[in-house]
mmCIF file of C-alpha atoms in Angstrom:
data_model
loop_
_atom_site.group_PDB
_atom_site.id
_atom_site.type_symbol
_atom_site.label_atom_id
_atom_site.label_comp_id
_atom_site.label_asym_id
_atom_site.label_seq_id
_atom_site.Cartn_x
_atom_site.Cartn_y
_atom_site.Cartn_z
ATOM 1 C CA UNK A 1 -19.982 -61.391 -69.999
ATOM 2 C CA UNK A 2 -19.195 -60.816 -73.671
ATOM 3 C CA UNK A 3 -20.455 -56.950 -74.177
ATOM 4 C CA UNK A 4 -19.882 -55.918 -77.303
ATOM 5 C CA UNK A 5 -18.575 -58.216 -80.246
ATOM 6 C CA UNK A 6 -18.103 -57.428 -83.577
ATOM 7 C CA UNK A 7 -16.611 -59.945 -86.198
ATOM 8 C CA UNK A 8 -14.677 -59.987 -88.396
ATOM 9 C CA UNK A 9 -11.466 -58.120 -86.773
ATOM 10 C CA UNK A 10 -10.012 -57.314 -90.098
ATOM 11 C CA UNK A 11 -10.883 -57.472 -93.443
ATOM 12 C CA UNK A 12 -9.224 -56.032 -97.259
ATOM 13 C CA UNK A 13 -11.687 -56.065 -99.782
ATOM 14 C CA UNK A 14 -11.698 -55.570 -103.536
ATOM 15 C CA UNK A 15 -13.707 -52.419 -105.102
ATOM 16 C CA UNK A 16 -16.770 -53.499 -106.107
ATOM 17 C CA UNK A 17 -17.042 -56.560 -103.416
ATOM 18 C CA UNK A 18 -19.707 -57.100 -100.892
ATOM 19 C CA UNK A 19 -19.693 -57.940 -97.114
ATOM 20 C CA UNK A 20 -21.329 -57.680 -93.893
ATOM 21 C CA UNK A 21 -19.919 -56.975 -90.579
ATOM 22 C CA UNK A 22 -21.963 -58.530 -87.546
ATOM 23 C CA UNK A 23 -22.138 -56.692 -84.089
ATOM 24 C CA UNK A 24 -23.666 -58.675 -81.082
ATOM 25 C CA UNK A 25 -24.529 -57.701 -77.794
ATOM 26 C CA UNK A 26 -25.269 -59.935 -74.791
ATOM 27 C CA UNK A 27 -26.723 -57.259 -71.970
ATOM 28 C CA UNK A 28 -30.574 -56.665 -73.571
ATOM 29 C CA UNK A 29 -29.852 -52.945 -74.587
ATOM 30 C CA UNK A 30 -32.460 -51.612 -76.847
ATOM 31 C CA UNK A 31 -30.193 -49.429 -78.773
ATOM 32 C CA UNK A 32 -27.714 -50.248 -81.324
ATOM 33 C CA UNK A 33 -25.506 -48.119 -83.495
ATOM 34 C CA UNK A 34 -23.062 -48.399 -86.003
ATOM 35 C CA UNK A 35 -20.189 -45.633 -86.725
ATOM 36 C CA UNK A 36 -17.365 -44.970 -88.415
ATOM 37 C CA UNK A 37 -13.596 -43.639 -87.287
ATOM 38 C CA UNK A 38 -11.243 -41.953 -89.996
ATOM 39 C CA UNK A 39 -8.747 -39.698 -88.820
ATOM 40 C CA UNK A 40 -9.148 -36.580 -88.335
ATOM 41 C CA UNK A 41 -12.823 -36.744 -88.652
ATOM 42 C CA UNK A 42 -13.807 -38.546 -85.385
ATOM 43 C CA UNK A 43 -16.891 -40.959 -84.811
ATOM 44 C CA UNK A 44 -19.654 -40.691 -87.334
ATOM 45 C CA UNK A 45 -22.627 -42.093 -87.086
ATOM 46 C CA UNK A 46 -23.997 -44.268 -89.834
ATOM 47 C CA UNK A 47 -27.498 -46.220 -89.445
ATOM 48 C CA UNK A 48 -29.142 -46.958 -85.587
ATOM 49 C CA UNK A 49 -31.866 -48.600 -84.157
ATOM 50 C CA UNK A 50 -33.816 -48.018 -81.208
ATOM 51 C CA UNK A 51 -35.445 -52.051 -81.174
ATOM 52 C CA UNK A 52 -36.109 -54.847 -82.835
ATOM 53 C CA UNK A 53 -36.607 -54.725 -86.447
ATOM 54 C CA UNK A 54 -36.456 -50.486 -86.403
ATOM 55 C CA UNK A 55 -33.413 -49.030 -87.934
ATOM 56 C CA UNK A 56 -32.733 -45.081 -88.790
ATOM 57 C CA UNK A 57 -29.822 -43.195 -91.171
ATOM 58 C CA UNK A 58 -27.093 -41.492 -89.239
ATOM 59 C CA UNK A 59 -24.817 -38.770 -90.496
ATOM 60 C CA UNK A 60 -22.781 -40.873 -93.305
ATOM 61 C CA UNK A 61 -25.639 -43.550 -94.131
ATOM 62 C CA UNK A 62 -24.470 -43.661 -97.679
ATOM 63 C CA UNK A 63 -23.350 -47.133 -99.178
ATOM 64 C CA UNK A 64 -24.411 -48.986 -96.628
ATOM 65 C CA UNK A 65 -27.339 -51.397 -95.443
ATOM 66 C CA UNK A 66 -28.191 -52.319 -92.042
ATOM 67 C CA UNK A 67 -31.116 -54.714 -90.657
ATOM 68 C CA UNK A 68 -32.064 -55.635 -86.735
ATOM 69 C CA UNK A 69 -33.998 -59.041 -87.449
ATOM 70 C CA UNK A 70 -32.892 -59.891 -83.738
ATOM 71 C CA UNK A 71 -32.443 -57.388 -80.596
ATOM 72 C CA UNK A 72 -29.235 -58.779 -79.867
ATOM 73 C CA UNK A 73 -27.577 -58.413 -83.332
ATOM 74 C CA UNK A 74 -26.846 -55.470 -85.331
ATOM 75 C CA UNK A 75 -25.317 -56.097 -89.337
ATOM 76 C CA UNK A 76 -24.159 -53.959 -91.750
ATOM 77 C CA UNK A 77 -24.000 -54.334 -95.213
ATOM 78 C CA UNK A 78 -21.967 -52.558 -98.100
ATOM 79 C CA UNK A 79 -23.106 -54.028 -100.753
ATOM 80 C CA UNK A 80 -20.530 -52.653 -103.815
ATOM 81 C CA UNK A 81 -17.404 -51.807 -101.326
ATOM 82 C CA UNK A 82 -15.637 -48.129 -102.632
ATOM 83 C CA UNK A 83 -11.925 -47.533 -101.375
ATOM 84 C CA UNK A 84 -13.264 -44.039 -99.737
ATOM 85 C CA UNK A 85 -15.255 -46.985 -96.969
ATOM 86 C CA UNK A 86 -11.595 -48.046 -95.965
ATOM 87 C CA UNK A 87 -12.542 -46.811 -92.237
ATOM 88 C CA UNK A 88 -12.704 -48.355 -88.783
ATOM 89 C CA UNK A 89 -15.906 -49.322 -88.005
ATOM 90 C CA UNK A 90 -17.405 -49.807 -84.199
ATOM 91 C CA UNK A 91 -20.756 -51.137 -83.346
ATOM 92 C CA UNK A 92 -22.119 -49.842 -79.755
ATOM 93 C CA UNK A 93 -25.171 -51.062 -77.769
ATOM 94 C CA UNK A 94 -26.972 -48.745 -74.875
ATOM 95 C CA UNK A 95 -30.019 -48.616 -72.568
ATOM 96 C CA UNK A 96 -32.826 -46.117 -73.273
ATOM 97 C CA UNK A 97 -31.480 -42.474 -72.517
ATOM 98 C CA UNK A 98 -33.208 -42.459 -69.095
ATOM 99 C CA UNK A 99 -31.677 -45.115 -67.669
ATOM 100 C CA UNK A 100 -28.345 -42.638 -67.539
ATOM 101 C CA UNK A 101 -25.711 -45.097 -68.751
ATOM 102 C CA UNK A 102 -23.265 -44.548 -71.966
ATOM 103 C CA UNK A 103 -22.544 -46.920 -74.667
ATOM 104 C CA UNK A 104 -21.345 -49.992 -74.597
ATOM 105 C CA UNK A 105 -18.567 -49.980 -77.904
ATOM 106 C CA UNK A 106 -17.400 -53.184 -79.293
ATOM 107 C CA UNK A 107 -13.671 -53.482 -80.927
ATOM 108 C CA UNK A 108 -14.218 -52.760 -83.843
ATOM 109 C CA UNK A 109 -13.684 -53.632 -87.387
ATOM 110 C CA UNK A 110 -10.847 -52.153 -89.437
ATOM 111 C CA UNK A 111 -11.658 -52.381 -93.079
ATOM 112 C CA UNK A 112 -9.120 -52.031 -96.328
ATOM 113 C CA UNK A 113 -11.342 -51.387 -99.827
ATOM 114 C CA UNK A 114 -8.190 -51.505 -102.495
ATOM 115 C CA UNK B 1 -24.373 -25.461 -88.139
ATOM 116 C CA UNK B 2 -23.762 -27.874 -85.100
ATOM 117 C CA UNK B 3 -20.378 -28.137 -84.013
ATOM 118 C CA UNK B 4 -18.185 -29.871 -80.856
ATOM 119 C CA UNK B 5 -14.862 -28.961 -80.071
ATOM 120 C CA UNK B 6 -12.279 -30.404 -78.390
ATOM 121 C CA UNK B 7 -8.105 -29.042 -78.582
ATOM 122 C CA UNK B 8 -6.592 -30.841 -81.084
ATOM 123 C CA UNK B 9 -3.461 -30.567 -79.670
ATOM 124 C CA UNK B 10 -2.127 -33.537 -77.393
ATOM 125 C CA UNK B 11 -2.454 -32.340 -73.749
ATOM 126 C CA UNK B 12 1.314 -33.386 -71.587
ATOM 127 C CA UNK B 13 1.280 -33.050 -68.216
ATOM 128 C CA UNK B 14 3.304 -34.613 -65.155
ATOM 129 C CA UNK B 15 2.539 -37.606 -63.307
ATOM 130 C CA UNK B 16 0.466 -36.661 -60.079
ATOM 131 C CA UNK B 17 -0.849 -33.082 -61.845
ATOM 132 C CA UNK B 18 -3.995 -32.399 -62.629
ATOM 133 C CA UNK B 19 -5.584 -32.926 -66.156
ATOM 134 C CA UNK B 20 -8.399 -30.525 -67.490
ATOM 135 C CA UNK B 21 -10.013 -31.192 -70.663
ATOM 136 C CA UNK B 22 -12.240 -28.493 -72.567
ATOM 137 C CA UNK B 23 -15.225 -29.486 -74.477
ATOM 138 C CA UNK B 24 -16.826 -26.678 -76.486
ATOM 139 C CA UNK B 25 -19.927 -26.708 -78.144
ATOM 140 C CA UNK B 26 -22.093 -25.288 -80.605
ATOM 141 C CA UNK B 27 -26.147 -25.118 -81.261
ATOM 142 C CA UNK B 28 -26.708 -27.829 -79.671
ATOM 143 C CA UNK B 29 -28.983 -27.924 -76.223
ATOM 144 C CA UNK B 30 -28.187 -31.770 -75.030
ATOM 145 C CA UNK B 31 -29.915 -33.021 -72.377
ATOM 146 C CA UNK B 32 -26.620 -35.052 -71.429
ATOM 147 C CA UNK B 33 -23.002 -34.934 -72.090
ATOM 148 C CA UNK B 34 -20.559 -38.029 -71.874
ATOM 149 C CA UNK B 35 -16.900 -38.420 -71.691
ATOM 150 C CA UNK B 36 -15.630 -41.922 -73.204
ATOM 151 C CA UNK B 37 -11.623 -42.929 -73.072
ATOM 152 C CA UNK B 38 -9.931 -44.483 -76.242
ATOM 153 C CA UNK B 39 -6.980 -46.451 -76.373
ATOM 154 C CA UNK B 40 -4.805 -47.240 -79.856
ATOM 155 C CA UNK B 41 -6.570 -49.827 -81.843
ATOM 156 C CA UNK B 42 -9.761 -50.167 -79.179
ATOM 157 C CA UNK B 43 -13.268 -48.967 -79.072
ATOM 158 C CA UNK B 44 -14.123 -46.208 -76.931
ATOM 159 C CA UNK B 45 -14.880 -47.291 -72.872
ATOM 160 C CA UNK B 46 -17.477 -45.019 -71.406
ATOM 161 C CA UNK B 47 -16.382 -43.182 -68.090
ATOM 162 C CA UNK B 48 -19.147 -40.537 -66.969
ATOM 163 C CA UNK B 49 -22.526 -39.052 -68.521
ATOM 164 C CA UNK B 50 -23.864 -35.577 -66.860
ATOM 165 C CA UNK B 51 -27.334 -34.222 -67.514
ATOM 166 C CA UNK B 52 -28.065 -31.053 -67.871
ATOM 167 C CA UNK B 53 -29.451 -30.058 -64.571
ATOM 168 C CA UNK B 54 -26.737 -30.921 -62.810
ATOM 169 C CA UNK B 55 -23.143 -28.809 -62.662
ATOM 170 C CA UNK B 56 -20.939 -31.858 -61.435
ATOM 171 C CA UNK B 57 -20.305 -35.703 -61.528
ATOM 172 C CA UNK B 58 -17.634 -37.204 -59.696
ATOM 173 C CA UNK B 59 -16.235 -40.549 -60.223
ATOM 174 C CA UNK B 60 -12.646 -41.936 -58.307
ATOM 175 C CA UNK B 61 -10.399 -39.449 -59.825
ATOM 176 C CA UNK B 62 -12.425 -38.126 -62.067
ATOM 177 C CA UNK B 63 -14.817 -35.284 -62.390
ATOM 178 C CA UNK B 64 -16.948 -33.542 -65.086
ATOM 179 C CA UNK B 65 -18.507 -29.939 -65.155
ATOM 180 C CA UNK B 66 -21.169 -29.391 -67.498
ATOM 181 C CA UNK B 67 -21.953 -25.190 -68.242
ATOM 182 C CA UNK B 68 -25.083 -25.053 -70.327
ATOM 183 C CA UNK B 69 -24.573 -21.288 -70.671
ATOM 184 C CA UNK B 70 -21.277 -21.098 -71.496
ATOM 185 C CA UNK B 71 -21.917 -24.122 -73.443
ATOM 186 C CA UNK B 72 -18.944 -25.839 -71.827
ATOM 187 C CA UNK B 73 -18.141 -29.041 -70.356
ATOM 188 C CA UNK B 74 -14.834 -29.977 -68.211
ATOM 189 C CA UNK B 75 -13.054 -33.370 -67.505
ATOM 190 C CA UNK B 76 -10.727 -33.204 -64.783
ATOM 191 C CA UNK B 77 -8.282 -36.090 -63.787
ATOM 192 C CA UNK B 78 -6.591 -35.683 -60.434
ATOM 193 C CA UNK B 79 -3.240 -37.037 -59.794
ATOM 194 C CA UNK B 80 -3.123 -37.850 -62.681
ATOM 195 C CA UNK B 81 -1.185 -41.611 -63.523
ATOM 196 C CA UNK B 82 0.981 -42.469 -67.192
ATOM 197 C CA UNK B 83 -2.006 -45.089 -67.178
ATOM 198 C CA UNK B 84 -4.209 -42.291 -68.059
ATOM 199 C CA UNK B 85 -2.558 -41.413 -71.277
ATOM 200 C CA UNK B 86 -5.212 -42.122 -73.452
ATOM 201 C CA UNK B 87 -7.593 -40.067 -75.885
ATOM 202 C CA UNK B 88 -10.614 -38.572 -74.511
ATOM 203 C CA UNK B 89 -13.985 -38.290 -76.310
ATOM 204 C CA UNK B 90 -16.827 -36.577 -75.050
ATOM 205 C CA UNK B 91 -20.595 -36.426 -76.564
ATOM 206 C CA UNK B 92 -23.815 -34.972 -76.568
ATOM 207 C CA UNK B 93 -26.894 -36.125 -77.314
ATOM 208 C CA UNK B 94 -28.897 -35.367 -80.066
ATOM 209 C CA UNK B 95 -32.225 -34.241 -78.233
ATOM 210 C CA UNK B 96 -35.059 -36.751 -79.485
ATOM 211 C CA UNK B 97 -32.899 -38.909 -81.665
ATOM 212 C CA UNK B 98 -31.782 -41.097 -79.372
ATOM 213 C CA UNK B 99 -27.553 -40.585 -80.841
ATOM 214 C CA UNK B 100 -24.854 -39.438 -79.551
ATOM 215 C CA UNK B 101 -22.289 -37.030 -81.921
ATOM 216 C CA UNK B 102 -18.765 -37.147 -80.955
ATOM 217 C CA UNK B 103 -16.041 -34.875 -80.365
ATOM 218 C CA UNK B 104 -12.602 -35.716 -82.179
ATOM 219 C CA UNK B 105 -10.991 -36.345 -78.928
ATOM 220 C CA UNK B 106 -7.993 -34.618 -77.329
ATOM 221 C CA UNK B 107 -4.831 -37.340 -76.774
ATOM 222 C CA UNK B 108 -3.756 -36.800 -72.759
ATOM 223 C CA UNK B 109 0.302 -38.072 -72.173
ATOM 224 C CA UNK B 110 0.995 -38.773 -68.747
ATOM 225 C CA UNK B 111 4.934 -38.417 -68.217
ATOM 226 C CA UNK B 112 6.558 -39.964 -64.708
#
């Protein structure tokens, strides 16, 4: 019983440089979600999706991409990486809101843009 | 504007004291509030959601009051353990959106 993974673990990237961070969930939930943690400034929300091929902008959906091509995986994209996107990023999985449960957060990813 | 606040400041107590937590909040009417624990370096591990009807959750040790009036919420950890020093997030829901937004978090240090 997996969860929650997200690879890679770490990564230092070069201004300018693309990647994509992958976040896959083995427990069916219908909701995915990427944020962000920077101290100081908490958990922000960057780009959801509430199924399959659906995705919606958060509260800091600037400079990055997301797609849902499968309902277990989740991947986002920054396509020209800028140093102020050195954050730690956590992917999180959850049931529809009436089912009562929380999120499900993976490890996340801690990211260096020099 | 919408706002959640939690005390900055870390929160020491004594091992086998009680632990209260305050979670203010602002222009928001949530339909649930949830309280997630964070370790250094690991994602946050949900512990208790509370909808709005209801006034009090209980789980083990723990226990949440949610005050839609005063706009309030409470996490309580009884006797408490150093095991418990963690930081402590909680979140509401942002009504038809499907998100949660996030406190900052208040750190708890459990002395022996």
């Amino acid at each position: 019983n997996a969860g929650v993974t997200q690879t890679p673990k770490f990564r230092v990237l070069k201004t300018g440089q693309s990647m994509t961070l992958l976040c896959a969930q083995d427990m069916n939930h219908e909701y995915m979600y990427w944020y962000r943690q920077d101290p100081g400034m908490g958990l922000r929300l960057i780009h959801y999706s509430v199924g399959e091929g659906t995705t919606a902008k958060g509260e800091v959906p600037d400079g990055y991409n997301v797609s849902r091509l499968k309902k277990q995986n989740f991947l986002l994209g920054l396509e020209s990486a800028a140093p102020s996107q050195t954050s730690v990023y956590f992917c999180a999985s959850s049931y529809t809101w009436d089912r009562g449960y929380g999120y499900t957060f993976g490890s996340g990813t801690r990211l260096t843009v020099v | 504007s919408q706002k959640i606040e939690q005390n900055s400041e870390a929160l020491n107590i004594q091992e086998g004291k009680t632990a209260t937590l305050t979670c203010n909040y602002t222009n928001y009417s949530p339909a649930y509030l949830q309280w997630y624990r964070q370790d250094p370096g690991r994602g946050p591990v949900f512990l208790l959601l509370i909808r709005e009807n209801e006034k009090e959750k209980r789980k083990e040790r723990l226990k949440v009051t949610f005050d839609t009036t005063l706009k309030q919420s409470l996490f309580h950890i009884t006797a408490s353990q150093p095991a418990d020093s963690a930081t402590y997030l909680c979140a509401l829901d942002n009504s038809g959106y499907s998100t949660l937004t996030f406190g900052k978090g208040t750190m708890l240090l459990v002395s022996p």
